[in-house]
Amino acid sequence: MTSVAAIVPDVTARTRSLPAAADGRTELVGLTRAELAAALVESGLVPEKAAKMRANQLWHWIYYRGSRDFAAMTTLAKDLREKLGERFSIGRPTASRDLQSTDGTRKWLLRFADGEEAECVHIPEEDRGALCVSSQVGCTLTCKFCHTGTMKLVRNLTAGEIVGQVMLARDHLNEWPSPPEGRMLSNIVMMGMGEPLYNFDAVSQALKIAMDNEGIAISKRRITLSTAGVVPMIRRCGEELGVNLAISLHAVRDDIRDVIVPINKKYPIRELLQACAEYPGLSNARRITFEYVMLKGVNDSPADAKELVRLLKGIPAKVNLIPFNAWPGAPYECSSDEAIRKFSDIVFNAGYSSPVRTPRGRDIMAACGQLKSASVKRSKAEILREQAAKEAAAAALSA
Ligand code: SAH
């Protein structure tokens, strides 16, 4: 079996060491209960025998009530609250922009402690809503029709930065303490920037926190992870998280998929579908969603639709047709309504649900594939140059 390290190129994994907030305090958001308890013991503020209980209390305040301030944690002694506040932080990414579409879709440009940026999008329905969460700053996959794919990958997000998106959205939607029902943030889709299966450890830890019943409590049935097809990680995703799986298929022939979803050269359609057929927990009640972006003249013919039906045979599946969302300089056009309708009819008549996804938030560049932030990958030399310049400036100031 391929190791994760071997299939993740060029990514700085920073998910295991305790993350620091911008002010140097230790960030608690994103830690497991065990890590939280260990951090309390290590700080010397909590004796080992009380650590588990204190960690559970903190968990409740952080993930059930959404507290950001230790002072409000009235189940802890005042003195302890003060000391915790000096050592630890309960942060969120900063929302440096908050854009609202005419259709109610909302996009936050997030800024993390190191200044890198990513985006997350809330898509409200009448009585519920999904949050589209990013897993990386940028993406390494270079899918030809995706705006995020034109960014160079900057880095993986940490577990705290991933679950922090959910917490930030809840702050804005006023959904603390965790409402038992009637939530406008009812679902999570890992369909923002990045390939979640290339940052699986952090994504997994973040989703486990989001699913925890004594906290944010969003059930695995309301979480969907979308992948372009990192085949060796698919089984683990099912076993460890049991969330719904979506596959960005987008083409039914390897020669076309090699071009538009280049990861196909590594994991071709046959292997991908094999991994799908073996996805743990799959049944007619729990189907895999196959996403299919409609690109004029590329993948949208009736023959393609028929081939799709043939390929999906035996896999409990539904198909989600996504009209291509344009972005500046995009090399494709969206298929005609007529072509999309024909394609959908063929798939539907073969027994698969095949809705056409209504684009949401196009006016604020929040629709599928439109996300892109200004973060760019910097070389080591650049980072060193910047550091040297900062040090020189600081030295000049103190001279
Ligand atoms: N890397 C993961 C997560 C991103 S999900 C994945 O590929 O699945 C984002 C979804 O939007 C994917 O299905 C992606 O293929 C699709 N998409 C990307 N660009 C698009 C565009 N311009 N128009 C419509 N859908 C797009």
Short mmCIF file of C-alpha atoms and ligand atoms in Angstrom, two decimals:
data_model
loop_
_atom_site.label_atom_id
_atom_site.label_comp_id
_atom_site.label_asym_id
_atom_site.label_seq_id
_atom_site.Cartn_x
_atom_site.Cartn_y
_atom_site.Cartn_z
CA MET A 1 0.00 0.00 0.00
CA THR A 2 1.25 3.45 -0.90
CA SER A 3 2.08 5.49 2.18
CA VAL A 4 0.40 8.84 2.58
CA ALA A 5 3.73 10.63 2.59
CA ALA A 6 4.54 9.13 -0.78
CA ILE A 7 1.36 10.36 -2.42
CA VAL A 8 1.37 13.84 -0.96
CA PRO A 9 3.80 15.88 -2.94
CA ASP A 10 5.23 19.13 -1.79
CA VAL A 11 3.02 19.79 1.21
CA THR A 12 4.13 21.16 4.54
CA ALA A 13 2.25 19.04 7.04
CA ARG A 14 1.84 21.11 10.17
CA THR A 15 -1.00 19.29 11.74
CA ARG A 16 0.60 17.47 14.64
CA SER A 17 2.54 20.00 16.65
CA LEU A 18 0.44 22.25 18.88
CA PRO A 19 -0.50 25.27 16.80
CA ALA A 20 0.29 28.74 18.04
CA ALA A 21 -2.07 31.70 17.78
CA ALA A 22 -0.69 34.92 16.26
CA ASP A 23 0.16 36.22 19.74
CA GLY A 24 2.17 33.13 20.67
CA ARG A 25 -0.43 31.56 22.97
CA THR A 26 -1.25 27.91 22.27
CA GLU A 27 -4.33 27.47 20.14
CA LEU A 28 -6.85 25.00 21.56
CA VAL A 29 -9.23 24.80 18.61
CA GLY A 30 -8.43 21.68 16.63
CA LEU A 31 -6.99 19.59 19.47
CA THR A 32 -8.54 16.21 20.25
CA ARG A 33 -9.84 15.72 23.79
CA ALA A 34 -6.66 13.80 24.64
CA GLU A 35 -4.43 16.53 23.21
CA LEU A 36 -6.42 19.12 25.10
CA ALA A 37 -5.94 17.24 28.38
CA ALA A 38 -2.22 16.84 27.66
CA ALA A 39 -1.84 20.56 26.92
CA LEU A 40 -3.48 21.40 30.25
CA VAL A 41 -1.14 19.10 32.16
CA GLU A 42 1.89 20.38 30.30
CA SER A 43 0.98 23.97 31.17
CA GLY A 44 1.21 23.05 34.85
CA LEU A 45 -2.20 24.64 35.44
CA VAL A 46 -4.12 21.40 35.83
CA PRO A 47 -2.97 18.32 37.76
CA GLU A 48 -2.94 15.09 35.79
CA LYS A 49 -5.82 13.52 37.67
CA ALA A 50 -8.14 16.42 36.88
CA ALA A 51 -7.04 16.82 33.27
CA LYS A 52 -9.69 14.68 31.65
CA MET A 53 -12.51 16.38 33.49
CA ARG A 54 -11.15 19.86 32.79
CA ALA A 55 -10.67 18.98 29.13
CA ASN A 56 -14.30 17.85 28.95
CA GLN A 57 -15.44 21.10 30.53
CA LEU A 58 -13.40 23.12 28.07
CA TRP A 59 -14.72 21.02 25.20
CA HIS A 60 -18.25 21.93 26.20
CA TRP A 61 -17.49 25.64 26.33
CA ILE A 62 -15.48 25.69 23.12
CA TYR A 63 -17.52 23.41 20.86
CA TYR A 64 -21.01 23.35 22.36
CA ARG A 65 -21.34 26.95 23.51
CA GLY A 66 -18.89 28.51 21.09
CA SER A 67 -17.14 30.52 23.82
CA ARG A 68 -14.05 32.37 22.78
CA ASP A 69 -13.28 33.83 26.14
CA PHE A 70 -12.13 31.86 29.17
CA ALA A 71 -13.65 34.49 31.45
CA ALA A 72 -17.14 33.27 30.49
CA MET A 73 -16.41 29.68 31.53
CA THR A 74 -18.21 29.81 34.84
CA THR A 75 -17.79 26.12 35.64
CA LEU A 76 -14.06 26.75 36.12
CA ALA A 77 -12.51 28.59 39.05
CA LYS A 78 -11.87 32.26 38.36
CA ASP A 79 -8.18 31.97 39.01
CA LEU A 80 -7.85 29.07 36.56
CA ARG A 81 -9.81 30.97 33.91
CA GLU A 82 -7.40 33.87 34.14
CA LYS A 83 -4.35 31.66 33.87
CA LEU A 84 -5.81 29.70 30.97
CA GLY A 85 -6.41 32.96 29.17
CA GLU A 86 -2.76 33.89 29.51
CA ARG A 87 -1.52 30.60 28.11
CA PHE A 88 -4.13 29.54 25.61
CA SER A 89 -6.24 30.97 22.86
CA ILE A 90 -9.60 29.91 21.40
CA GLY A 91 -9.32 31.37 17.96
CA ARG A 92 -11.06 31.57 14.65
CA PRO A 93 -9.65 32.41 11.27
CA THR A 94 -10.20 36.14 10.70
CA ALA A 95 -12.91 36.90 8.16
CA SER A 96 -11.09 39.60 6.22
CA ARG A 97 -13.99 39.89 3.76
CA ASP A 98 -17.63 38.90 4.10
CA LEU A 99 -19.50 38.90 0.78
CA GLN A 100 -23.18 38.20 0.28
CA SER A 101 -24.69 37.10 -3.01
CA THR A 102 -28.11 38.22 -4.24
CA ASP A 103 -29.20 34.59 -3.72
CA GLY A 104 -28.20 34.59 -0.03
CA THR A 105 -24.94 32.67 -0.51
CA ARG A 106 -22.23 34.09 1.68
CA LYS A 107 -18.49 33.86 1.19
CA TRP A 108 -15.87 34.60 3.78
CA LEU A 109 -12.29 35.31 2.84
CA LEU A 110 -10.37 33.79 5.72
CA ARG A 111 -7.04 34.89 6.99
CA PHE A 112 -5.02 32.54 9.17
CA ALA A 113 -2.46 33.35 11.85
CA ASP A 114 0.43 33.29 9.35
CA GLY A 115 -1.38 35.60 6.91
CA GLU A 116 -2.29 32.92 4.36
CA GLU A 117 -5.79 33.04 2.96
CA ALA A 118 -8.54 30.67 1.87
CA GLU A 119 -12.27 30.90 1.37
CA CYS A 120 -15.36 29.25 2.73
CA VAL A 121 -18.94 29.53 1.54
CA HIS A 122 -22.34 29.23 3.23
CA ILE A 123 -25.16 28.09 0.96
CA PRO A 124 -28.51 28.57 2.68
CA GLU A 125 -31.71 26.74 1.74
CA GLU A 126 -35.10 27.56 3.16
CA ASP A 127 -34.73 25.66 6.42
CA ARG A 128 -31.14 24.42 6.40
CA GLY A 129 -27.79 25.19 4.85
CA ALA A 130 -24.45 23.77 3.86
CA LEU A 131 -21.02 25.14 4.60
CA CYS A 132 -18.46 24.55 1.88
CA VAL A 133 -15.17 24.15 3.73
CA SER A 134 -11.60 24.43 2.44
CA SER A 135 -8.90 21.91 3.30
CA GLN A 136 -5.85 23.59 1.78
CA VAL A 137 -4.67 27.04 0.77
CA GLY A 138 -4.65 26.52 -2.98
CA CYS A 139 -4.50 23.06 -4.54
CA THR A 140 -1.93 20.86 -6.26
CA LEU A 141 -4.33 19.15 -8.63
CA THR A 142 -4.44 21.68 -11.52
CA CYS A 143 -7.85 20.57 -12.85
CA LYS A 144 -8.18 22.58 -16.05
CA PHE A 145 -11.66 23.99 -15.40
CA CYS A 146 -11.11 24.94 -11.75
CA HIS A 147 -10.05 28.42 -10.66
CA THR A 148 -8.48 27.13 -7.44
CA GLY A 149 -6.37 24.85 -9.63
CA THR A 150 -4.61 27.89 -11.08
CA MET A 151 -3.22 28.72 -7.62
CA LYS A 152 -0.05 27.11 -6.53
CA LEU A 153 -0.59 25.14 -3.34
CA VAL A 154 0.55 27.22 -0.44
CA ARG A 155 0.02 24.81 2.40
CA ASN A 156 -2.26 22.35 4.14
CA LEU A 157 -4.70 23.77 6.66
CA THR A 158 -4.45 22.49 10.22
CA ALA A 159 -7.33 20.70 11.93
CA GLY A 160 -8.03 23.89 13.90
CA GLU A 161 -8.14 26.00 10.75
CA ILE A 162 -10.58 23.55 9.17
CA VAL A 163 -13.00 23.18 12.08
CA GLY A 164 -12.44 26.90 12.72
CA GLN A 165 -14.30 27.61 9.46
CA VAL A 166 -17.38 25.88 10.85
CA MET A 167 -17.04 27.82 14.11
CA LEU A 168 -16.63 31.14 12.34
CA ALA A 169 -19.73 30.47 10.24
CA ARG A 170 -21.66 29.60 13.39
CA ASP A 171 -20.50 32.86 15.00
CA HIS A 172 -21.91 34.79 12.03
CA LEU A 173 -25.11 32.75 11.85
CA ASN A 174 -25.67 33.02 15.59
CA GLU A 175 -25.84 29.28 16.08
CA TRP A 176 -24.35 28.83 19.53
CA PRO A 177 -24.96 26.86 21.67
CA SER A 178 -25.33 24.02 19.17
CA PRO A 179 -29.03 24.11 18.21
CA PRO A 180 -30.66 20.65 18.30
CA GLU A 181 -32.71 21.45 15.20
CA GLY A 182 -33.58 24.21 12.76
CA ARG A 183 -29.95 24.91 11.96
CA MET A 184 -28.98 27.09 9.05
CA LEU A 185 -25.60 25.37 9.18
CA SER A 186 -26.89 21.81 9.05
CA ASN A 187 -24.46 20.25 6.57
CA ILE A 188 -20.76 20.35 5.80
CA VAL A 189 -19.36 19.76 2.35
CA MET A 190 -15.59 19.40 2.00
CA MET A 191 -15.78 21.03 -1.42
CA GLY A 192 -13.90 24.25 -0.90
CA MET A 193 -10.30 24.93 -1.85
CA GLY A 194 -7.92 21.99 -1.84
CA GLU A 195 -7.99 18.22 -2.06
CA PRO A 196 -9.18 16.88 1.31
CA LEU A 197 -7.64 13.45 0.78
CA TYR A 198 -4.21 15.06 0.35
CA ASN A 199 -4.57 16.52 3.83
CA PHE A 200 -6.44 13.66 5.36
CA ASP A 201 -5.03 13.67 8.91
CA ALA A 202 -6.07 17.26 9.53
CA VAL A 203 -9.41 16.87 7.72
CA SER A 204 -10.16 13.73 9.69
CA GLN A 205 -9.35 15.35 13.02
CA ALA A 206 -11.43 18.43 12.16
CA LEU A 207 -14.43 16.38 11.05
CA LYS A 208 -14.26 14.17 14.12
CA ILE A 209 -14.42 17.32 16.24
CA ALA A 210 -17.36 18.63 14.18
CA MET A 211 -19.19 15.30 14.54
CA ASP A 212 -18.67 15.01 18.32
CA ASN A 213 -22.09 14.84 19.95
CA GLU A 214 -21.11 16.95 22.92
CA GLY A 215 -19.99 19.79 20.72
CA ILE A 216 -20.80 21.00 17.22
CA ALA A 217 -22.66 17.71 16.66
CA ILE A 218 -23.08 17.58 12.90
CA SER A 219 -23.72 13.95 12.02
CA LYS A 220 -21.63 12.04 9.51
CA ARG A 221 -24.78 11.68 7.40
CA ARG A 222 -24.75 15.43 6.93
CA ILE A 223 -21.11 15.61 5.91
CA THR A 224 -19.87 15.00 2.37
CA LEU A 225 -16.23 14.78 1.40
CA SER A 226 -15.46 15.41 -2.24
CA THR A 227 -12.31 14.08 -3.88
CA ALA A 228 -10.86 14.23 -7.36
CA GLY A 229 -9.87 10.61 -6.78
CA VAL A 230 -6.97 9.97 -4.40
CA VAL A 231 -7.64 6.25 -4.67
CA PRO A 232 -5.37 4.94 -1.85
CA MET A 233 -7.13 7.17 0.70
CA ILE A 234 -10.75 6.39 -0.17
CA ARG A 235 -11.16 3.29 1.96
CA ARG A 236 -9.59 4.97 4.98
CA CYS A 237 -11.97 7.89 4.62
CA GLY A 238 -14.91 5.51 4.80
CA GLU A 239 -13.53 3.45 7.65
CA GLU A 240 -12.35 6.31 9.80
CA LEU A 241 -15.07 8.89 9.18
CA GLY A 242 -18.00 7.15 7.49
CA VAL A 243 -19.01 10.40 5.81
CA ASN A 244 -20.73 10.62 2.44
CA LEU A 245 -18.38 10.46 -0.49
CA ALA A 246 -18.53 12.57 -3.62
CA ILE A 247 -16.27 11.94 -6.59
CA SER A 248 -15.30 14.62 -9.08
CA LEU A 249 -15.55 12.31 -12.07
CA HIS A 250 -16.18 14.80 -14.89
CA ALA A 251 -15.25 12.46 -17.75
CA VAL A 252 -15.88 8.87 -18.75
CA ARG A 253 -12.76 8.30 -20.86
CA ASP A 254 -9.23 8.30 -19.52
CA ASP A 255 -7.88 10.32 -22.45
CA ILE A 256 -10.26 13.18 -21.61
CA ARG A 257 -10.02 12.84 -17.84
CA ASP A 258 -6.21 12.81 -18.06
CA VAL A 259 -6.46 16.33 -19.46
CA ILE A 260 -9.17 17.92 -17.33
CA VAL A 261 -8.50 16.10 -14.01
CA PRO A 262 -4.78 15.31 -14.28
CA ILE A 263 -4.70 13.12 -11.15
CA ASN A 264 -6.37 10.61 -13.46
CA LYS A 265 -2.95 9.81 -14.92
CA LYS A 266 -2.00 8.44 -11.53
CA TYR A 267 -5.34 6.89 -10.60
CA PRO A 268 -7.34 6.12 -13.76
CA ILE A 269 -11.11 5.75 -13.96
CA ARG A 270 -11.16 1.96 -13.55
CA GLU A 271 -9.17 2.05 -10.31
CA LEU A 272 -11.21 4.96 -9.03
CA LEU A 273 -14.51 3.20 -9.63
CA GLN A 274 -13.17 0.03 -8.06
CA ALA A 275 -12.34 1.96 -4.88
CA CYS A 276 -15.84 3.48 -4.99
CA ALA A 277 -17.49 0.07 -5.30
CA GLU A 278 -15.58 -0.97 -2.17
CA TYR A 279 -16.36 2.18 -0.16
CA PRO A 280 -17.23 1.06 3.39
CA GLY A 281 -20.88 1.47 4.35
CA LEU A 282 -22.10 1.85 0.79
CA SER A 283 -25.74 0.87 0.20
CA ASN A 284 -28.73 2.01 -1.82
CA ALA A 285 -29.59 4.28 1.08
CA ARG A 286 -26.03 5.66 1.17
CA ARG A 287 -24.94 6.29 -2.36
CA ILE A 288 -21.82 7.87 -3.74
CA THR A 289 -22.38 11.17 -5.52
CA PHE A 290 -20.60 11.48 -8.84
CA GLU A 291 -20.02 15.10 -9.75
CA TYR A 292 -19.88 15.87 -13.43
CA VAL A 293 -19.08 19.37 -14.67
CA MET A 294 -20.74 20.12 -18.01
CA LEU A 295 -18.14 21.41 -20.46
CA LYS A 296 -19.33 22.29 -23.94
CA GLY A 297 -18.01 19.90 -26.57
CA VAL A 298 -15.66 18.18 -24.11
CA ASN A 299 -17.65 15.69 -22.04
CA ASP A 300 -21.31 16.46 -22.67
CA SER A 301 -22.47 14.23 -25.56
CA PRO A 302 -25.24 11.62 -25.31
CA ALA A 303 -22.53 8.99 -25.89
CA ASP A 304 -20.72 10.27 -22.79
CA ALA A 305 -23.94 9.98 -20.78
CA LYS A 306 -24.45 6.40 -21.94
CA GLU A 307 -20.87 5.51 -21.09
CA LEU A 308 -21.35 7.04 -17.64
CA VAL A 309 -24.34 4.78 -17.04
CA ARG A 310 -22.30 1.79 -18.13
CA LEU A 311 -19.41 2.68 -15.83
CA LEU A 312 -21.61 3.17 -12.78
CA LYS A 313 -23.27 -0.21 -13.11
CA GLY A 314 -23.17 -2.00 -9.77
CA ILE A 315 -22.23 1.06 -7.70
CA PRO A 316 -24.96 2.63 -5.56
CA ALA A 317 -24.66 6.06 -7.13
CA LYS A 318 -26.29 9.36 -7.85
CA VAL A 319 -25.06 11.86 -10.37
CA ASN A 320 -24.79 15.57 -9.81
CA LEU A 321 -24.47 17.57 -13.01
CA ILE A 322 -22.70 20.87 -12.45
CA PRO A 323 -23.06 23.58 -15.08
CA PHE A 324 -19.55 24.92 -15.60
CA ASN A 325 -18.98 28.13 -13.64
CA ALA A 326 -16.78 30.49 -15.59
CA TRP A 327 -13.90 32.49 -14.18
CA PRO A 328 -11.59 35.07 -15.78
CA GLY A 329 -9.47 33.35 -18.43
CA ALA A 330 -11.19 29.97 -18.13
CA PRO A 331 -10.46 27.78 -21.16
CA TYR A 332 -13.97 26.21 -21.34
CA GLU A 333 -17.60 27.11 -21.84
CA CYS A 334 -20.67 25.71 -20.16
CA SER A 335 -22.71 23.17 -22.13
CA SER A 336 -26.04 24.37 -23.56
CA ASP A 337 -29.19 23.87 -21.50
CA GLU A 338 -30.34 21.46 -24.17
CA ALA A 339 -27.17 19.33 -23.91
CA ILE A 340 -27.40 19.28 -20.11
CA ARG A 341 -31.08 18.26 -20.24
CA LYS A 342 -30.38 15.43 -22.70
CA PHE A 343 -27.46 14.20 -20.65
CA SER A 344 -29.51 14.27 -17.46
CA ASP A 345 -32.41 12.43 -19.12
CA ILE A 346 -30.19 9.58 -20.27
CA VAL A 347 -28.72 9.13 -16.80
CA PHE A 348 -32.13 9.48 -15.13
CA ASN A 349 -33.80 6.98 -17.46
CA ALA A 350 -31.11 4.46 -16.56
CA GLY A 351 -32.30 4.67 -12.95
CA TYR A 352 -29.95 7.23 -11.40
CA SER A 353 -31.00 10.46 -9.82
CA SER A 354 -29.31 13.14 -11.93
CA PRO A 355 -30.16 16.63 -10.73
CA VAL A 356 -28.50 19.65 -12.29
CA ARG A 357 -26.84 21.66 -9.54
CA THR A 358 -28.15 25.22 -9.41
CA PRO A 359 -25.18 27.54 -9.36
CA ARG A 360 -25.13 29.56 -6.15
CA GLY A 361 -23.19 32.72 -5.45
CA ARG A 362 -21.81 33.21 -8.96
CA ASP A 363 -21.97 37.01 -8.53
CA ILE A 364 -19.49 36.87 -5.65
CA MET A 365 -17.32 34.18 -7.26
CA ALA A 366 -18.49 31.67 -4.66
CA ALA A 367 -19.84 28.94 -6.94
CA CYS A 368 -18.12 25.56 -7.45
CA GLY A 369 -14.64 25.96 -8.76
CA GLN A 370 -14.56 29.76 -8.50
CA LEU A 371 -12.67 30.02 -5.23
CA LYS A 372 -9.24 31.55 -5.34
CA SER A 373 -7.38 33.66 -2.82
CA ALA A 374 -4.40 35.92 -3.29
CA SER A 375 -2.04 33.65 -1.37
CA VAL A 376 0.84 32.49 -3.49
CA LYS A 377 3.49 29.98 -2.83
CA ARG A 378 6.69 31.62 -1.74
CA SER A 379 10.08 30.08 -2.19
CA LYS A 380 12.33 29.42 0.76
CA ALA A 381 14.67 32.12 -0.53
CA GLU A 382 11.84 34.64 -0.55
CA ILE A 383 10.80 33.74 2.99
CA LEU A 384 14.40 34.11 4.17
CA ARG A 385 14.73 37.45 2.37
CA GLU A 386 11.54 38.70 4.04
CA GLN A 387 12.74 37.56 7.43
CA ALA A 388 16.09 39.26 6.94
CA ALA A 389 14.33 42.48 5.88
CA LYS A 390 12.09 42.36 8.97
CA GLU A 391 15.06 41.76 11.24
CA ALA A 392 16.99 44.62 9.64
CA ALA A 393 13.99 46.92 10.11
CA ALA A 394 13.62 45.88 13.75
CA ALA A 395 17.35 46.43 14.33
CA ALA A 396 17.15 49.88 12.71
CA LEU A 397 14.23 50.78 15.01
CA SER A 398 15.99 49.71 18.18
CA ALA A 399 19.28 51.40 17.18
N1 SAH B 1 -10.51 18.63 -4.66
C1 SAH B 1 -11.82 18.14 -4.31
C2 SAH B 1 -12.66 19.18 -3.60
C3 SAH B 1 -13.10 20.35 -4.45
S1 SAH B 1 -14.82 20.21 -4.64
C4 SAH B 1 -12.49 17.62 -5.56
O1 SAH B 1 -11.96 17.81 -6.64
O2 SAH B 1 -13.55 16.99 -5.46
C5 SAH B 1 -15.16 21.37 -5.84
C6 SAH B 1 -16.05 20.79 -6.92
O3 SAH B 1 -16.31 21.80 -7.92
C7 SAH B 1 -15.36 19.65 -7.64
O4 SAH B 1 -16.29 18.70 -8.05
C8 SAH B 1 -14.79 20.39 -8.83
O5 SAH B 1 -14.43 19.52 -9.85
C9 SAH B 1 -15.92 21.32 -9.18
N2 SAH B 1 -15.50 22.43 -10.02
C10 SAH B 1 -14.27 22.95 -10.12
N3 SAH B 1 -14.26 23.99 -10.97
C11 SAH B 1 -15.52 24.13 -11.41
C12 SAH B 1 -16.13 25.06 -12.30
N4 SAH B 1 -15.44 26.03 -12.86
N5 SAH B 1 -17.46 24.92 -12.51
C13 SAH B 1 -18.16 23.96 -11.89
N6 SAH B 1 -17.63 23.07 -11.04
C14 SAH B 1 -16.31 23.15 -10.80
#
